[in-house]
Amino acid sequence: MLPETETNSDTIPDSAHLDETADPFLGAEASTDLGEPCAEPLTDGRSKLTRRIGWKDVLTYGVLPALALLLALGAGFLKWQDSSVRDDGQAQIESGQVAKTSTVALLSYQPNTADKDLGAARELLTGDFKNSYTSLTNDVVIPAAKQQQISAVATVPAVASVSADQNHAVALVFVNQTVVVGGGTPTDTASSVKVTMDKVDGRWLISEFDPI
């Protein structure tokens, strides 16, 4: 039997004591190895977080405001374009109707009321054409209508818009006119006219009247 030996803790080298922070399975040296890698991922993690914040700042203060501005400009343009299209469409309808009714008024008169009929028609005109029409009707048409008992009735079976915006429009007008001289046989004629109109003080007025 071996003799019992006393174990004196004072004689155990310091290196034999377990490090309280050491891994009990891997020892003190392993604990140091585990501790060092932890710091590097943490550092990398912070670096990555910093980079993410940087991109977020760029998006927040750079790209996103610019994108919002582009979207606002695009929406404004589309709204303006849509409004412009609607306005032009409305101008087409209005000017086409004016071209029809005004053409009928310009080419229709009765012997006894020619001056009144054609005088009212002059108020549908503007510019040089108004002056030319006034001279023609006063000097030729009205005297002939009274002297020779001429009547004319115009109808417009169709109107085609050529172009139209808010202040200027052109329409192609198809005209049928029946003329009677005295007690003679009615004469029917068919023609087409390019009618140019300008908006003056909120009214569509004919500025040109060109037979085609």
GROMACS .gro file of C-alpha atoms in nm:
model
  212
    1MET     CA    1   0.000   0.000   0.000
    2LEU     CA    2   0.129   0.337  -0.099
    3PRO     CA    3   0.157   0.589   0.174
    4GLU     CA    4  -0.091   0.868   0.175
    5THR     CA    5   0.055   1.188   0.057
    6GLU     CA    6  -0.070   1.528   0.146
    7THR     CA    7  -0.159   1.757  -0.125
    8ASN     CA    8  -0.079   2.111  -0.041
    9SER     CA    9  -0.253   2.367  -0.254
   10ASP     CA   10   0.030   2.602  -0.190
   11THR     CA   11   0.262   2.376  -0.382
   12ILE     CA   12   0.044   2.362  -0.694
   13PRO     CA   13   0.183   2.591  -0.959
   14ASP     CA   14  -0.027   2.889  -1.054
   15SER     CA   15  -0.048   2.761  -1.405
   16ALA     CA   16  -0.229   2.454  -1.283
   17HIS     CA   17  -0.519   2.656  -1.145
   18LEU     CA   18  -0.820   2.672  -1.376
   19ASP     CA   19  -0.885   3.012  -1.516
   20GLU     CA   20  -1.231   3.113  -1.408
   21THR     CA   21  -1.292   3.252  -1.755
   22ALA     CA   22  -1.153   2.951  -1.936
   23ASP     CA   23  -1.360   2.693  -2.107
   24PRO     CA   24  -1.355   2.393  -1.869
   25PHE     CA   25  -1.321   2.157  -2.165
   26LEU     CA   26  -1.066   2.349  -2.374
   27GLY     CA   27  -0.857   2.520  -2.109
   28ALA     CA   28  -0.735   2.871  -2.071
   29GLU     CA   29  -0.553   2.882  -2.401
   30ALA     CA   30  -0.869   2.788  -2.591
   31SER     CA   31  -1.062   3.059  -2.417
   32THR     CA   32  -0.821   3.314  -2.555
   33ASP     CA   33  -0.867   3.177  -2.904
   34LEU     CA   34  -1.243   3.201  -2.870
   35GLY     CA   35  -1.229   3.553  -2.736
   36GLU     CA   36  -1.025   3.700  -3.021
   37PRO     CA   37  -1.247   3.586  -3.313
   38CYS     CA   38  -1.548   3.736  -3.137
   39ALA     CA   39  -1.401   4.082  -3.160
   40GLU     CA   40  -1.342   4.064  -3.535
   41PRO     CA   41  -1.699   3.973  -3.639
   42LEU     CA   42  -1.820   4.242  -3.405
   43THR     CA   43  -1.591   4.489  -3.576
   44ASP     CA   44  -1.703   4.367  -3.921
   45GLY     CA   45  -2.063   4.379  -3.811
   46ARG     CA   46  -2.024   4.739  -3.708
   47SER     CA   47  -1.855   4.816  -4.037
   48LYS     CA   48  -2.138   4.656  -4.231
   49LEU     CA   49  -2.392   4.843  -4.021
   50THR     CA   50  -2.209   5.165  -4.099
   51ARG     CA   51  -2.220   5.090  -4.469
   52ARG     CA   52  -2.591   5.015  -4.448
   53ILE     CA   53  -2.657   5.342  -4.274
   54GLY     CA   54  -2.455   5.520  -4.541
   55TRP     CA   55  -2.669   5.377  -4.823
   56LYS     CA   56  -2.979   5.458  -4.625
   57ASP     CA   57  -2.865   5.819  -4.598
   58VAL     CA   58  -2.800   5.830  -4.971
   59LEU     CA   59  -3.146   5.695  -5.044
   60THR     CA   60  -3.310   5.924  -4.792
   61TYR     CA   61  -3.137   6.246  -4.888
   62GLY     CA   62  -3.047   6.181  -5.250
   63VAL     CA   63  -3.227   5.922  -5.460
   64LEU     CA   64  -3.568   5.925  -5.296
   65PRO     CA   65  -3.622   6.303  -5.314
   66ALA     CA   66  -3.507   6.303  -5.676
   67LEU     CA   67  -3.740   6.014  -5.752
   68ALA     CA   68  -4.027   6.191  -5.579
   69LEU     CA   69  -3.955   6.504  -5.784
   70LEU     CA   70  -3.953   6.303  -6.107
   71LEU     CA   71  -4.280   6.137  -6.014
   72ALA     CA   72  -4.434   6.474  -5.933
   73LEU     CA   73  -4.312   6.622  -6.261
   74GLY     CA   74  -4.437   6.318  -6.450
   75ALA     CA   75  -4.777   6.337  -6.283
   76GLY     CA   76  -4.795   6.710  -6.357
   77PHE     CA   77  -4.707   6.652  -6.722
   78LEU     CA   78  -4.964   6.374  -6.758
   79LYS     CA   79  -5.226   6.592  -6.593
   80TRP     CA   80  -5.139   6.881  -6.823
   81GLN     CA   81  -5.141   6.650  -7.125
   82ASP     CA   82  -5.475   6.501  -7.029
   83SER     CA   83  -5.619   6.849  -6.971
   84SER     CA   84  -5.477   6.968  -7.303
   85VAL     CA   85  -5.629   6.671  -7.486
   86ARG     CA   86  -5.967   6.736  -7.325
   87ASP     CA   87  -5.948   7.107  -7.411
   88ASP     CA   88  -5.856   7.034  -7.773
   89GLY     CA   89  -6.137   6.782  -7.798
   90GLN     CA   90  -6.381   7.039  -7.666
   91ALA     CA   91  -6.244   7.296  -7.913
   92GLN     CA   92  -6.304   7.049  -8.197
   93ILE     CA   93  -6.666   7.003  -8.099
   94GLU     CA   94  -6.736   7.372  -8.045
   95SER     CA   95  -6.558   7.496  -8.358
   96GLY     CA   96  -6.718   7.226  -8.572
   97GLN     CA   97  -7.064   7.332  -8.461
   98VAL     CA   98  -6.983   7.699  -8.522
   99ALA     CA   99  -6.847   7.619  -8.869
  100LYS     CA  100  -7.174   7.445  -8.954
  101THR     CA  101  -7.416   7.710  -8.829
  102SER     CA  102  -7.208   8.003  -8.953
  103THR     CA  103  -7.173   7.858  -9.303
  104VAL     CA  104  -7.550   7.818  -9.325
  105ALA     CA  105  -7.593   8.181  -9.215
  106LEU     CA  106  -7.335   8.313  -9.462
  107LEU     CA  107  -7.495   8.145  -9.763
  108SER     CA  108  -7.867   8.176  -9.685
  109TYR     CA  109  -8.089   8.479  -9.752
  110GLN     CA  110  -8.429   8.583  -9.882
  111PRO     CA  111  -8.503   8.869 -10.127
  112ASN     CA  112  -8.697   9.086  -9.884
  113THR     CA  113  -8.469   9.031  -9.585
  114ALA     CA  114  -8.129   8.991  -9.751
  115ASP     CA  115  -7.976   9.295  -9.585
  116LYS     CA  116  -8.090   9.178  -9.241
  117ASP     CA  117  -7.995   8.812  -9.304
  118LEU     CA  118  -7.648   8.887  -9.437
  119GLY     CA  119  -7.593   9.171  -9.189
  120ALA     CA  120  -7.642   8.924  -8.903
  121ALA     CA  121  -7.404   8.681  -9.074
  122ARG     CA  122  -7.129   8.946  -9.073
  123GLU     CA  123  -7.125   8.933  -8.691
  124LEU     CA  124  -6.999   8.575  -8.716
  125LEU     CA  125  -6.679   8.686  -8.892
  126THR     CA  126  -6.350   8.850  -8.798
  127GLY     CA  127  -6.044   9.008  -8.957
  128ASP     CA  128  -5.998   9.073  -9.326
  129PHE     CA  129  -6.259   8.819  -9.424
  130LYS     CA  130  -6.525   9.017  -9.240
  131ASN     CA  131  -6.433   9.326  -9.440
  132SER     CA  132  -6.435   9.136  -9.772
  133TYR     CA  133  -6.770   8.970  -9.698
  134THR     CA  134  -6.924   9.304  -9.599
  135SER     CA  135  -6.815   9.467  -9.923
  136LEU     CA  136  -6.935   9.175 -10.138
  137THR     CA  137  -7.278   9.150  -9.978
  138ASN     CA  138  -7.343   9.524  -9.967
  139ASP     CA  139  -7.224   9.593 -10.320
  140VAL     CA  140  -7.340   9.280 -10.506
  141VAL     CA  141  -7.545   9.018 -10.324
  142ILE     CA  142  -7.806   9.229 -10.142
  143PRO     CA  143  -7.890   9.456 -10.440
  144ALA     CA  144  -7.917   9.153 -10.673
  145ALA     CA  145  -8.132   8.963 -10.426
  146LYS     CA  146  -8.380   9.251 -10.405
  147GLN     CA  147  -8.386   9.335 -10.773
  148GLN     CA  148  -8.402   8.981 -10.912
  149GLN     CA  149  -8.583   8.820 -10.620
  150ILE     CA  150  -8.304   8.575 -10.550
  151SER     CA  151  -8.324   8.341 -10.254
  152ALA     CA  152  -8.063   8.099 -10.131
  153VAL     CA  153  -8.088   7.821  -9.874
  154ALA     CA  154  -7.777   7.638  -9.756
  155THR     CA  155  -7.752   7.316  -9.559
  156VAL     CA  156  -7.446   7.139  -9.417
  157PRO     CA  157  -7.468   6.760  -9.423
  158ALA     CA  158  -7.124   6.704  -9.271
  159VAL     CA  159  -6.830   6.876  -9.101
  160ALA     CA  160  -6.483   6.732  -9.052
  161SER     CA  161  -6.238   6.887  -8.808
  162VAL     CA  162  -5.893   6.938  -8.961
  163SER     CA  163  -5.725   7.083  -8.652
  164ALA     CA  164  -5.828   7.254  -8.333
  165ASP     CA  165  -5.677   7.398  -8.019
  166GLN     CA  166  -5.812   7.643  -7.765
  167ASN     CA  167  -5.778   7.951  -7.989
  168HIS     CA  168  -5.759   7.836  -8.350
  169ALA     CA  169  -5.944   7.576  -8.555
  170VAL     CA  170  -5.982   7.460  -8.912
  171ALA     CA  171  -6.276   7.254  -9.040
  172LEU     CA  172  -6.381   7.109  -9.373
  173VAL     CA  173  -6.747   7.189  -9.435
  174PHE     CA  174  -6.962   7.014  -9.696
  175VAL     CA  175  -7.233   7.244  -9.830
  176ASN     CA  176  -7.551   7.196 -10.030
  177GLN     CA  177  -7.711   7.517 -10.155
  178THR     CA  178  -8.039   7.570 -10.335
  179VAL     CA  179  -8.079   7.898 -10.526
  180VAL     CA  180  -8.402   8.028 -10.680
  181VAL     CA  181  -8.408   8.332 -10.911
  182GLY     CA  182  -8.751   8.492 -10.934
  183GLY     CA  183  -9.002   8.219 -11.013
  184GLY     CA  184  -8.745   7.997 -11.186
  185THR     CA  185  -8.646   7.639 -11.122
  186PRO     CA  186  -8.437   7.583 -10.812
  187THR     CA  187  -8.070   7.516 -10.877
  188ASP     CA  188  -7.886   7.282 -10.643
  189THR     CA  189  -7.513   7.291 -10.597
  190ALA     CA  190  -7.281   7.091 -10.374
  191SER     CA  191  -6.942   7.217 -10.264
  192SER     CA  192  -6.689   7.198  -9.984
  193VAL     CA  193  -6.525   7.483  -9.798
  194LYS     CA  194  -6.224   7.505  -9.570
  195VAL     CA  195  -6.335   7.721  -9.279
  196THR     CA  196  -6.073   7.876  -9.051
  197MET     CA  197  -6.182   8.008  -8.714
  198ASP     CA  198  -6.023   8.209  -8.434
  199LYS     CA  199  -6.154   8.251  -8.083
  200VAL     CA  200  -6.211   8.620  -8.012
  201ASP     CA  201  -6.343   8.731  -7.672
  202GLY     CA  202  -6.460   8.377  -7.601
  203ARG     CA  203  -6.640   8.334  -7.937
  204TRP     CA  204  -6.542   8.127  -8.238
  205LEU     CA  205  -6.544   8.358  -8.543
  206ILE     CA  206  -6.465   8.274  -8.906
  207SER     CA  207  -6.145   8.438  -9.028
  208GLU     CA  208  -6.111   8.255  -9.363
  209PHE     CA  209  -6.363   8.091  -9.596
  210ASP     CA  210  -6.197   7.910  -9.888
  211PRO     CA  211  -6.395   7.697 -10.137
  212ILE     CA  212  -6.215   7.375 -10.231
   0.00000   0.00000   0.00000
